[in-house]
Amino acid sequence: IGGGTGLSTLLRGMKAHTANLTAIVSVADDGGSTGRLREQLGIPAVGDIRNCLVAMAETEPVMGELLQYRFGVDEGSLSGHAVGNLLITAMNAIDGGDFEAAVRQMNRVLAVRGSVVPAAGTALTLHARLRDGSEVTGQSRVARMREIDRVWLEPGDVRASRDALRAIAEADIVVLGPGSLFTSLLATILLPELRAALAATSALRVYV
């Protein structure tokens, strides 16, 4: 469970040992290509999901290179966008805006070893209160802050992904991280249903 570069790095190693593996990925990122797609189309964050799909895919290396290819600054409206982000966005449109279904389809297309699932099917916004009482909005801004006192998600009542809850209920081991505590881990496990599932599971819980 997590996001950022830590989760995809861990998955590359773990998939060599088991295919019984599910990555539950944060959807609160709002920076870069992901942030632009989110702002323009209202889609949940796709960047961390793309990285995890590439890490777990059983495809030719050139497919991973294609998904990670990022258009240059001189390529107009496509500049800065990763091809994989655009493909997930297109799949979301094909599936009628059902983001969880779109990610399931991408798992099949890329022959993922295990599965990658979003923490939720709705875009989430991370907020933080600092020790001086000021508040910051957006994961990309929170990541640059020091002396964070509290973080929370909005909307606060978003349903967690059914696939994510099922994976936690059936797990032998639940691994939290590695990644930023505030912007990767808490941005995921602050979902009420997901937090309750973690509290209820009989699986061994490991924090990296």
JSON list of C-alpha atoms in Angstrom, two decimals:
[
{"chain": "A", "resi": 1, "resn": "ILE", "atom": "CA", "xyz": [0.00, 0.00, 0.00]},
{"chain": "A", "resi": 2, "resn": "GLY", "atom": "CA", "xyz": [1.35, 3.44, -0.89]},
{"chain": "A", "resi": 3, "resn": "GLY", "atom": "CA", "xyz": [2.53, 5.45, -3.86]},
{"chain": "A", "resi": 4, "resn": "GLY", "atom": "CA", "xyz": [5.43, 7.51, -5.12]},
{"chain": "A", "resi": 5, "resn": "THR", "atom": "CA", "xyz": [8.55, 5.76, -6.39]},
{"chain": "A", "resi": 6, "resn": "GLY", "atom": "CA", "xyz": [8.93, 3.56, -3.30]},
{"chain": "A", "resi": 7, "resn": "LEU", "atom": "CA", "xyz": [5.98, 1.27, -4.00]},
{"chain": "A", "resi": 8, "resn": "SER", "atom": "CA", "xyz": [6.86, 0.55, -7.64]},
{"chain": "A", "resi": 9, "resn": "THR", "atom": "CA", "xyz": [10.49, -0.13, -6.68]},
{"chain": "A", "resi": 10, "resn": "LEU", "atom": "CA", "xyz": [9.41, -2.64, -4.02]},
{"chain": "A", "resi": 11, "resn": "LEU", "atom": "CA", "xyz": [7.02, -4.36, -6.46]},
{"chain": "A", "resi": 12, "resn": "ARG", "atom": "CA", "xyz": [9.79, -4.99, -9.00]},
{"chain": "A", "resi": 13, "resn": "GLY", "atom": "CA", "xyz": [11.55, -7.14, -6.42]},
{"chain": "A", "resi": 14, "resn": "MET", "atom": "CA", "xyz": [8.46, -8.80, -4.90]},
{"chain": "A", "resi": 15, "resn": "LYS", "atom": "CA", "xyz": [7.02, -9.97, -8.24]},
{"chain": "A", "resi": 16, "resn": "ALA", "atom": "CA", "xyz": [10.06, -12.23, -8.67]},
{"chain": "A", "resi": 17, "resn": "HIS", "atom": "CA", "xyz": [8.84, -14.23, -5.65]},
{"chain": "A", "resi": 18, "resn": "THR", "atom": "CA", "xyz": [5.05, -14.37, -6.10]},
{"chain": "A", "resi": 19, "resn": "ALA", "atom": "CA", "xyz": [2.21, -13.57, -8.47]},
{"chain": "A", "resi": 20, "resn": "ASN", "atom": "CA", "xyz": [-0.17, -13.41, -5.49]},
{"chain": "A", "resi": 21, "resn": "LEU", "atom": "CA", "xyz": [0.49, -9.71, -5.14]},
{"chain": "A", "resi": 22, "resn": "THR", "atom": "CA", "xyz": [-1.78, -6.66, -5.09]},
{"chain": "A", "resi": 23, "resn": "ALA", "atom": "CA", "xyz": [-0.60, -3.06, -5.13]},
{"chain": "A", "resi": 24, "resn": "ILE", "atom": "CA", "xyz": [-3.05, -0.57, -3.57]},
{"chain": "A", "resi": 25, "resn": "VAL", "atom": "CA", "xyz": [-2.05, 2.81, -4.94]},
{"chain": "A", "resi": 26, "resn": "SER", "atom": "CA", "xyz": [-2.71, 6.38, -3.79]},
{"chain": "A", "resi": 27, "resn": "VAL", "atom": "CA", "xyz": [-4.91, 8.58, -6.01]},
{"chain": "A", "resi": 28, "resn": "ALA", "atom": "CA", "xyz": [-4.22, 11.93, -4.28]},
{"chain": "A", "resi": 29, "resn": "ASP", "atom": "CA", "xyz": [-1.27, 13.13, -6.38]},
{"chain": "A", "resi": 30, "resn": "ASP", "atom": "CA", "xyz": [-1.86, 16.48, -8.09]},
{"chain": "A", "resi": 31, "resn": "GLY", "atom": "CA", "xyz": [1.49, 17.33, -9.65]},
{"chain": "A", "resi": 32, "resn": "GLY", "atom": "CA", "xyz": [2.92, 17.18, -13.18]},
{"chain": "A", "resi": 33, "resn": "SER", "atom": "CA", "xyz": [1.11, 15.29, -15.94]},
{"chain": "A", "resi": 34, "resn": "THR", "atom": "CA", "xyz": [-1.15, 13.64, -13.38]},
{"chain": "A", "resi": 35, "resn": "GLY", "atom": "CA", "xyz": [-2.23, 17.01, -11.98]},
{"chain": "A", "resi": 36, "resn": "ARG", "atom": "CA", "xyz": [-3.01, 18.43, -15.41]},
{"chain": "A", "resi": 37, "resn": "LEU", "atom": "CA", "xyz": [-5.16, 15.43, -16.38]},
{"chain": "A", "resi": 38, "resn": "ARG", "atom": "CA", "xyz": [-6.90, 15.59, -13.03]},
{"chain": "A", "resi": 39, "resn": "GLU", "atom": "CA", "xyz": [-7.61, 19.31, -13.38]},
{"chain": "A", "resi": 40, "resn": "GLN", "atom": "CA", "xyz": [-8.83, 19.06, -16.97]},
{"chain": "A", "resi": 41, "resn": "LEU", "atom": "CA", "xyz": [-10.79, 15.80, -16.79]},
{"chain": "A", "resi": 42, "resn": "GLY", "atom": "CA", "xyz": [-11.46, 15.16, -13.11]},
{"chain": "A", "resi": 43, "resn": "ILE", "atom": "CA", "xyz": [-9.74, 11.78, -13.27]},
{"chain": "A", "resi": 44, "resn": "PRO", "atom": "CA", "xyz": [-8.05, 10.35, -10.14]},
{"chain": "A", "resi": 45, "resn": "ALA", "atom": "CA", "xyz": [-4.25, 10.45, -10.06]},
{"chain": "A", "resi": 46, "resn": "VAL", "atom": "CA", "xyz": [-2.75, 8.10, -12.65]},
{"chain": "A", "resi": 47, "resn": "GLY", "atom": "CA", "xyz": [1.04, 8.58, -12.35]},
{"chain": "A", "resi": 48, "resn": "ASP", "atom": "CA", "xyz": [1.73, 6.25, -9.42]},
{"chain": "A", "resi": 49, "resn": "ILE", "atom": "CA", "xyz": [-0.65, 3.66, -10.91]},
{"chain": "A", "resi": 50, "resn": "ARG", "atom": "CA", "xyz": [1.27, 3.84, -14.20]},
{"chain": "A", "resi": 51, "resn": "ASN", "atom": "CA", "xyz": [4.58, 3.25, -12.40]},
{"chain": "A", "resi": 52, "resn": "CYS", "atom": "CA", "xyz": [3.19, 0.23, -10.56]},
{"chain": "A", "resi": 53, "resn": "LEU", "atom": "CA", "xyz": [1.67, -1.25, -13.74]},
{"chain": "A", "resi": 54, "resn": "VAL", "atom": "CA", "xyz": [5.03, -0.96, -15.48]},
{"chain": "A", "resi": 55, "resn": "ALA", "atom": "CA", "xyz": [6.83, -2.51, -12.49]},
{"chain": "A", "resi": 56, "resn": "MET", "atom": "CA", "xyz": [4.50, -5.54, -12.45]},
{"chain": "A", "resi": 57, "resn": "ALA", "atom": "CA", "xyz": [3.86, -5.98, -16.17]},
{"chain": "A", "resi": 58, "resn": "GLU", "atom": "CA", "xyz": [4.93, -9.20, -17.91]},
{"chain": "A", "resi": 59, "resn": "THR", "atom": "CA", "xyz": [5.48, -7.50, -21.27]},
{"chain": "A", "resi": 60, "resn": "GLU", "atom": "CA", "xyz": [8.36, -6.71, -23.59]},
{"chain": "A", "resi": 61, "resn": "PRO", "atom": "CA", "xyz": [10.78, -4.10, -22.17]},
{"chain": "A", "resi": 62, "resn": "VAL", "atom": "CA", "xyz": [9.88, -1.80, -25.06]},
{"chain": "A", "resi": 63, "resn": "MET", "atom": "CA", "xyz": [6.30, -1.64, -23.74]},
{"chain": "A", "resi": 64, "resn": "GLY", "atom": "CA", "xyz": [7.58, -0.35, -20.41]},
{"chain": "A", "resi": 65, "resn": "GLU", "atom": "CA", "xyz": [9.65, 2.24, -22.24]},
{"chain": "A", "resi": 66, "resn": "LEU", "atom": "CA", "xyz": [6.58, 3.29, -24.23]},
{"chain": "A", "resi": 67, "resn": "LEU", "atom": "CA", "xyz": [4.40, 3.69, -21.13]},
{"chain": "A", "resi": 68, "resn": "GLN", "atom": "CA", "xyz": [7.08, 5.74, -19.37]},
{"chain": "A", "resi": 69, "resn": "TYR", "atom": "CA", "xyz": [7.86, 7.92, -22.40]},
{"chain": "A", "resi": 70, "resn": "ARG", "atom": "CA", "xyz": [7.26, 11.58, -21.58]},
{"chain": "A", "resi": 71, "resn": "PHE", "atom": "CA", "xyz": [6.67, 14.16, -24.30]},
{"chain": "A", "resi": 72, "resn": "GLY", "atom": "CA", "xyz": [9.16, 17.03, -24.41]},
{"chain": "A", "resi": 73, "resn": "VAL", "atom": "CA", "xyz": [8.59, 20.68, -23.62]},
{"chain": "A", "resi": 74, "resn": "ASP", "atom": "CA", "xyz": [8.42, 21.56, -27.33]},
{"chain": "A", "resi": 75, "resn": "GLU", "atom": "CA", "xyz": [5.59, 19.13, -28.10]},
{"chain": "A", "resi": 76, "resn": "GLY", "atom": "CA", "xyz": [2.66, 21.46, -27.55]},
{"chain": "A", "resi": 77, "resn": "SER", "atom": "CA", "xyz": [-0.26, 20.40, -25.42]},
{"chain": "A", "resi": 78, "resn": "LEU", "atom": "CA", "xyz": [1.29, 16.94, -24.97]},
{"chain": "A", "resi": 79, "resn": "SER", "atom": "CA", "xyz": [4.42, 18.35, -23.31]},
{"chain": "A", "resi": 80, "resn": "GLY", "atom": "CA", "xyz": [5.15, 16.72, -19.97]},
{"chain": "A", "resi": 81, "resn": "HIS", "atom": "CA", "xyz": [2.56, 13.98, -20.38]},
{"chain": "A", "resi": 82, "resn": "ALA", "atom": "CA", "xyz": [3.62, 10.34, -19.98]},
{"chain": "A", "resi": 83, "resn": "VAL", "atom": "CA", "xyz": [2.15, 7.98, -22.58]},
{"chain": "A", "resi": 84, "resn": "GLY", "atom": "CA", "xyz": [0.98, 5.61, -19.84]},
{"chain": "A", "resi": 85, "resn": "ASN", "atom": "CA", "xyz": [-0.98, 8.39, -18.14]},
{"chain": "A", "resi": 86, "resn": "LEU", "atom": "CA", "xyz": [-2.77, 9.13, -21.41]},
{"chain": "A", "resi": 87, "resn": "LEU", "atom": "CA", "xyz": [-3.55, 5.42, -21.97]},
{"chain": "A", "resi": 88, "resn": "ILE", "atom": "CA", "xyz": [-5.10, 5.04, -18.51]},
{"chain": "A", "resi": 89, "resn": "THR", "atom": "CA", "xyz": [-7.12, 8.22, -19.12]},
{"chain": "A", "resi": 90, "resn": "ALA", "atom": "CA", "xyz": [-8.32, 6.87, -22.48]},
{"chain": "A", "resi": 91, "resn": "MET", "atom": "CA", "xyz": [-9.28, 3.55, -20.89]},
{"chain": "A", "resi": 92, "resn": "ASN", "atom": "CA", "xyz": [-11.24, 5.47, -18.24]},
{"chain": "A", "resi": 93, "resn": "ALA", "atom": "CA", "xyz": [-13.22, 7.15, -21.05]},
{"chain": "A", "resi": 94, "resn": "ILE", "atom": "CA", "xyz": [-13.80, 3.80, -22.80]},
{"chain": "A", "resi": 95, "resn": "ASP", "atom": "CA", "xyz": [-15.15, 2.37, -19.55]},
{"chain": "A", "resi": 96, "resn": "GLY", "atom": "CA", "xyz": [-17.58, 5.26, -19.14]},
{"chain": "A", "resi": 97, "resn": "GLY", "atom": "CA", "xyz": [-15.66, 7.00, -16.37]},
{"chain": "A", "resi": 98, "resn": "ASP", "atom": "CA", "xyz": [-15.42, 3.90, -14.16]},
{"chain": "A", "resi": 99, "resn": "PHE", "atom": "CA", "xyz": [-11.83, 4.39, -12.99]},
{"chain": "A", "resi": 100, "resn": "GLU", "atom": "CA", "xyz": [-11.59, 1.12, -11.10]},
{"chain": "A", "resi": 101, "resn": "ALA", "atom": "CA", "xyz": [-12.76, -0.80, -14.18]},
{"chain": "A", "resi": 102, "resn": "ALA", "atom": "CA", "xyz": [-10.27, 1.12, -16.34]},
{"chain": "A", "resi": 103, "resn": "VAL", "atom": "CA", "xyz": [-7.36, 0.10, -14.11]},
{"chain": "A", "resi": 104, "resn": "ARG", "atom": "CA", "xyz": [-8.57, -3.53, -14.17]},
{"chain": "A", "resi": 105, "resn": "GLN", "atom": "CA", "xyz": [-8.51, -3.41, -17.96]},
{"chain": "A", "resi": 106, "resn": "MET", "atom": "CA", "xyz": [-4.97, -2.01, -17.95]},
{"chain": "A", "resi": 107, "resn": "ASN", "atom": "CA", "xyz": [-3.92, -4.92, -15.73]},
{"chain": "A", "resi": 108, "resn": "ARG", "atom": "CA", "xyz": [-5.22, -7.33, -18.38]},
{"chain": "A", "resi": 109, "resn": "VAL", "atom": "CA", "xyz": [-3.72, -5.45, -21.32]},
{"chain": "A", "resi": 110, "resn": "LEU", "atom": "CA", "xyz": [-0.27, -5.40, -19.72]},
{"chain": "A", "resi": 111, "resn": "ALA", "atom": "CA", "xyz": [-0.44, -8.98, -18.35]},
{"chain": "A", "resi": 112, "resn": "VAL", "atom": "CA", "xyz": [0.38, -7.70, -14.85]},
{"chain": "A", "resi": 113, "resn": "ARG", "atom": "CA", "xyz": [1.90, -10.26, -12.50]},
{"chain": "A", "resi": 114, "resn": "GLY", "atom": "CA", "xyz": [-0.61, -9.87, -9.68]},
{"chain": "A", "resi": 115, "resn": "SER", "atom": "CA", "xyz": [-2.80, -6.77, -9.78]},
{"chain": "A", "resi": 116, "resn": "VAL", "atom": "CA", "xyz": [-2.63, -3.01, -9.39]},
{"chain": "A", "resi": 117, "resn": "VAL", "atom": "CA", "xyz": [-5.70, -1.31, -7.91]},
{"chain": "A", "resi": 118, "resn": "PRO", "atom": "CA", "xyz": [-6.44, 2.32, -7.03]},
{"chain": "A", "resi": 119, "resn": "ALA", "atom": "CA", "xyz": [-7.15, 3.04, -3.37]},
{"chain": "A", "resi": 120, "resn": "ALA", "atom": "CA", "xyz": [-10.37, 4.70, -4.55]},
{"chain": "A", "resi": 121, "resn": "GLY", "atom": "CA", "xyz": [-12.14, 5.38, -7.82]},
{"chain": "A", "resi": 122, "resn": "THR", "atom": "CA", "xyz": [-12.48, 9.10, -7.07]},
{"chain": "A", "resi": 123, "resn": "ALA", "atom": "CA", "xyz": [-9.89, 11.89, -7.09]},
{"chain": "A", "resi": 124, "resn": "LEU", "atom": "CA", "xyz": [-8.83, 12.83, -3.56]},
{"chain": "A", "resi": 125, "resn": "THR", "atom": "CA", "xyz": [-7.28, 16.05, -2.28]},
{"chain": "A", "resi": 126, "resn": "LEU", "atom": "CA", "xyz": [-4.72, 15.94, 0.53]},
{"chain": "A", "resi": 127, "resn": "HIS", "atom": "CA", "xyz": [-4.75, 18.75, 3.09]},
{"chain": "A", "resi": 128, "resn": "ALA", "atom": "CA", "xyz": [-2.27, 19.51, 5.86]},
{"chain": "A", "resi": 129, "resn": "ARG", "atom": "CA", "xyz": [-2.21, 21.74, 8.91]},
{"chain": "A", "resi": 130, "resn": "LEU", "atom": "CA", "xyz": [1.22, 22.92, 10.01]},
{"chain": "A", "resi": 131, "resn": "ARG", "atom": "CA", "xyz": [2.33, 23.51, 13.58]},
{"chain": "A", "resi": 132, "resn": "ASP", "atom": "CA", "xyz": [1.93, 27.27, 13.15]},
{"chain": "A", "resi": 133, "resn": "GLY", "atom": "CA", "xyz": [-1.77, 26.72, 12.38]},
{"chain": "A", "resi": 134, "resn": "SER", "atom": "CA", "xyz": [-1.57, 27.42, 8.63]},
{"chain": "A", "resi": 135, "resn": "GLU", "atom": "CA", "xyz": [-3.12, 25.00, 6.15]},
{"chain": "A", "resi": 136, "resn": "VAL", "atom": "CA", "xyz": [-1.83, 23.69, 2.83]},
{"chain": "A", "resi": 137, "resn": "THR", "atom": "CA", "xyz": [-3.86, 22.05, 0.06]},
{"chain": "A", "resi": 138, "resn": "GLY", "atom": "CA", "xyz": [-2.63, 19.52, -2.51]},
{"chain": "A", "resi": 139, "resn": "GLN", "atom": "CA", "xyz": [-0.19, 16.63, -2.28]},
{"chain": "A", "resi": 140, "resn": "SER", "atom": "CA", "xyz": [2.50, 18.38, -4.33]},
{"chain": "A", "resi": 141, "resn": "ARG", "atom": "CA", "xyz": [2.48, 21.34, -1.89]},
{"chain": "A", "resi": 142, "resn": "VAL", "atom": "CA", "xyz": [2.22, 19.20, 1.25]},
{"chain": "A", "resi": 143, "resn": "ALA", "atom": "CA", "xyz": [5.31, 17.27, 0.10]},
{"chain": "A", "resi": 144, "resn": "ARG", "atom": "CA", "xyz": [7.39, 20.47, 0.37]},
{"chain": "A", "resi": 145, "resn": "MET", "atom": "CA", "xyz": [6.23, 21.36, 3.89]},
{"chain": "A", "resi": 146, "resn": "ARG", "atom": "CA", "xyz": [7.95, 20.85, 7.24]},
{"chain": "A", "resi": 147, "resn": "GLU", "atom": "CA", "xyz": [6.47, 20.65, 10.74]},
{"chain": "A", "resi": 148, "resn": "ILE", "atom": "CA", "xyz": [3.21, 19.02, 9.62]},
{"chain": "A", "resi": 149, "resn": "ASP", "atom": "CA", "xyz": [0.77, 18.61, 12.50]},
{"chain": "A", "resi": 150, "resn": "ARG", "atom": "CA", "xyz": [-2.18, 16.88, 10.80]},
{"chain": "A", "resi": 151, "resn": "VAL", "atom": "CA", "xyz": [-3.27, 15.65, 7.38]},
{"chain": "A", "resi": 152, "resn": "TRP", "atom": "CA", "xyz": [-6.72, 14.76, 6.03]},
{"chain": "A", "resi": 153, "resn": "LEU", "atom": "CA", "xyz": [-8.46, 13.92, 2.77]},
{"chain": "A", "resi": 154, "resn": "GLU", "atom": "CA", "xyz": [-11.34, 15.57, 0.98]},
{"chain": "A", "resi": 155, "resn": "PRO", "atom": "CA", "xyz": [-13.91, 14.39, 0.19]},
{"chain": "A", "resi": 156, "resn": "GLY", "atom": "CA", "xyz": [-13.75, 12.62, 3.53]},
{"chain": "A", "resi": 157, "resn": "ASP", "atom": "CA", "xyz": [-16.47, 10.07, 2.79]},
{"chain": "A", "resi": 158, "resn": "VAL", "atom": "CA", "xyz": [-15.14, 8.55, -0.46]},
{"chain": "A", "resi": 159, "resn": "ARG", "atom": "CA", "xyz": [-15.65, 4.80, -0.76]},
{"chain": "A", "resi": 160, "resn": "ALA", "atom": "CA", "xyz": [-12.50, 2.73, -0.97]},
{"chain": "A", "resi": 161, "resn": "SER", "atom": "CA", "xyz": [-11.98, 0.45, -3.95]},
{"chain": "A", "resi": 162, "resn": "ARG", "atom": "CA", "xyz": [-13.78, -2.89, -3.56]},
{"chain": "A", "resi": 163, "resn": "ASP", "atom": "CA", "xyz": [-10.72, -4.63, -5.01]},
{"chain": "A", "resi": 164, "resn": "ALA", "atom": "CA", "xyz": [-8.49, -2.96, -2.42]},
{"chain": "A", "resi": 165, "resn": "LEU", "atom": "CA", "xyz": [-10.71, -4.00, 0.50]},
{"chain": "A", "resi": 166, "resn": "ARG", "atom": "CA", "xyz": [-10.92, -7.56, -0.82]},
{"chain": "A", "resi": 167, "resn": "ALA", "atom": "CA", "xyz": [-7.15, -7.76, -1.19]},
{"chain": "A", "resi": 168, "resn": "ILE", "atom": "CA", "xyz": [-6.60, -6.65, 2.42]},
{"chain": "A", "resi": 169, "resn": "ALA", "atom": "CA", "xyz": [-9.23, -9.10, 3.72]},
{"chain": "A", "resi": 170, "resn": "GLU", "atom": "CA", "xyz": [-7.57, -12.01, 1.88]},
{"chain": "A", "resi": 171, "resn": "ALA", "atom": "CA", "xyz": [-3.93, -11.03, 2.49]},
{"chain": "A", "resi": 172, "resn": "ASP", "atom": "CA", "xyz": [-1.29, -13.04, 4.33]},
{"chain": "A", "resi": 173, "resn": "ILE", "atom": "CA", "xyz": [0.93, -9.95, 4.66]},
{"chain": "A", "resi": 174, "resn": "VAL", "atom": "CA", "xyz": [0.09, -6.25, 4.26]},
{"chain": "A", "resi": 175, "resn": "VAL", "atom": "CA", "xyz": [3.10, -4.06, 3.50]},
{"chain": "A", "resi": 176, "resn": "LEU", "atom": "CA", "xyz": [2.81, -0.31, 4.10]},
{"chain": "A", "resi": 177, "resn": "GLY", "atom": "CA", "xyz": [5.40, 1.64, 2.13]},
{"chain": "A", "resi": 178, "resn": "PRO", "atom": "CA", "xyz": [8.13, 2.42, 1.45]},
{"chain": "A", "resi": 179, "resn": "GLY", "atom": "CA", "xyz": [7.26, 6.04, 0.74]},
{"chain": "A", "resi": 180, "resn": "SER", "atom": "CA", "xyz": [6.53, 9.42, 2.22]},
{"chain": "A", "resi": 181, "resn": "LEU", "atom": "CA", "xyz": [4.50, 9.05, 5.41]},
{"chain": "A", "resi": 182, "resn": "PHE", "atom": "CA", "xyz": [2.24, 12.03, 4.74]},
{"chain": "A", "resi": 183, "resn": "THR", "atom": "CA", "xyz": [1.91, 12.11, 0.96]},
{"chain": "A", "resi": 184, "resn": "SER", "atom": "CA", "xyz": [2.02, 8.41, 0.01]},
{"chain": "A", "resi": 185, "resn": "LEU", "atom": "CA", "xyz": [0.94, 6.33, 3.01]},
{"chain": "A", "resi": 186, "resn": "LEU", "atom": "CA", "xyz": [-1.48, 8.57, 4.89]},
{"chain": "A", "resi": 187, "resn": "ALA", "atom": "CA", "xyz": [-2.90, 9.83, 1.57]},
{"chain": "A", "resi": 188, "resn": "THR", "atom": "CA", "xyz": [-4.02, 6.22, 1.09]},
{"chain": "A", "resi": 189, "resn": "ILE", "atom": "CA", "xyz": [-4.89, 4.80, 4.50]},
{"chain": "A", "resi": 190, "resn": "LEU", "atom": "CA", "xyz": [-6.89, 7.86, 5.64]},
{"chain": "A", "resi": 191, "resn": "LEU", "atom": "CA", "xyz": [-9.78, 6.48, 3.58]},
{"chain": "A", "resi": 192, "resn": "PRO", "atom": "CA", "xyz": [-12.20, 5.35, 6.35]},
{"chain": "A", "resi": 193, "resn": "GLU", "atom": "CA", "xyz": [-13.03, 1.95, 4.84]},
{"chain": "A", "resi": 194, "resn": "LEU", "atom": "CA", "xyz": [-9.42, 1.18, 4.05]},
{"chain": "A", "resi": 195, "resn": "ARG", "atom": "CA", "xyz": [-8.33, 2.18, 7.56]},
{"chain": "A", "resi": 196, "resn": "ALA", "atom": "CA", "xyz": [-11.03, -0.08, 9.03]},
{"chain": "A", "resi": 197, "resn": "ALA", "atom": "CA", "xyz": [-9.92, -2.97, 6.81]},
{"chain": "A", "resi": 198, "resn": "LEU", "atom": "CA", "xyz": [-6.34, -2.57, 8.03]},
{"chain": "A", "resi": 199, "resn": "ALA", "atom": "CA", "xyz": [-7.52, -2.61, 11.63]},
{"chain": "A", "resi": 200, "resn": "ALA", "atom": "CA", "xyz": [-9.62, -5.73, 11.07]},
{"chain": "A", "resi": 201, "resn": "THR", "atom": "CA", "xyz": [-7.22, -7.86, 9.05]},
{"chain": "A", "resi": 202, "resn": "SER", "atom": "CA", "xyz": [-5.58, -10.89, 10.64]},
{"chain": "A", "resi": 203, "resn": "ALA", "atom": "CA", "xyz": [-2.65, -10.55, 8.23]},
{"chain": "A", "resi": 204, "resn": "LEU", "atom": "CA", "xyz": [0.84, -9.66, 9.39]},
{"chain": "A", "resi": 205, "resn": "ARG", "atom": "CA", "xyz": [1.19, -5.88, 8.92]},
{"chain": "A", "resi": 206, "resn": "VAL", "atom": "CA", "xyz": [4.64, -4.56, 8.00]},
{"chain": "A", "resi": 207, "resn": "TYR", "atom": "CA", "xyz": [5.64, -0.88, 7.86]},
{"chain": "A", "resi": 208, "resn": "VAL", "atom": "CA", "xyz": [8.64, -0.19, 5.63]}
]
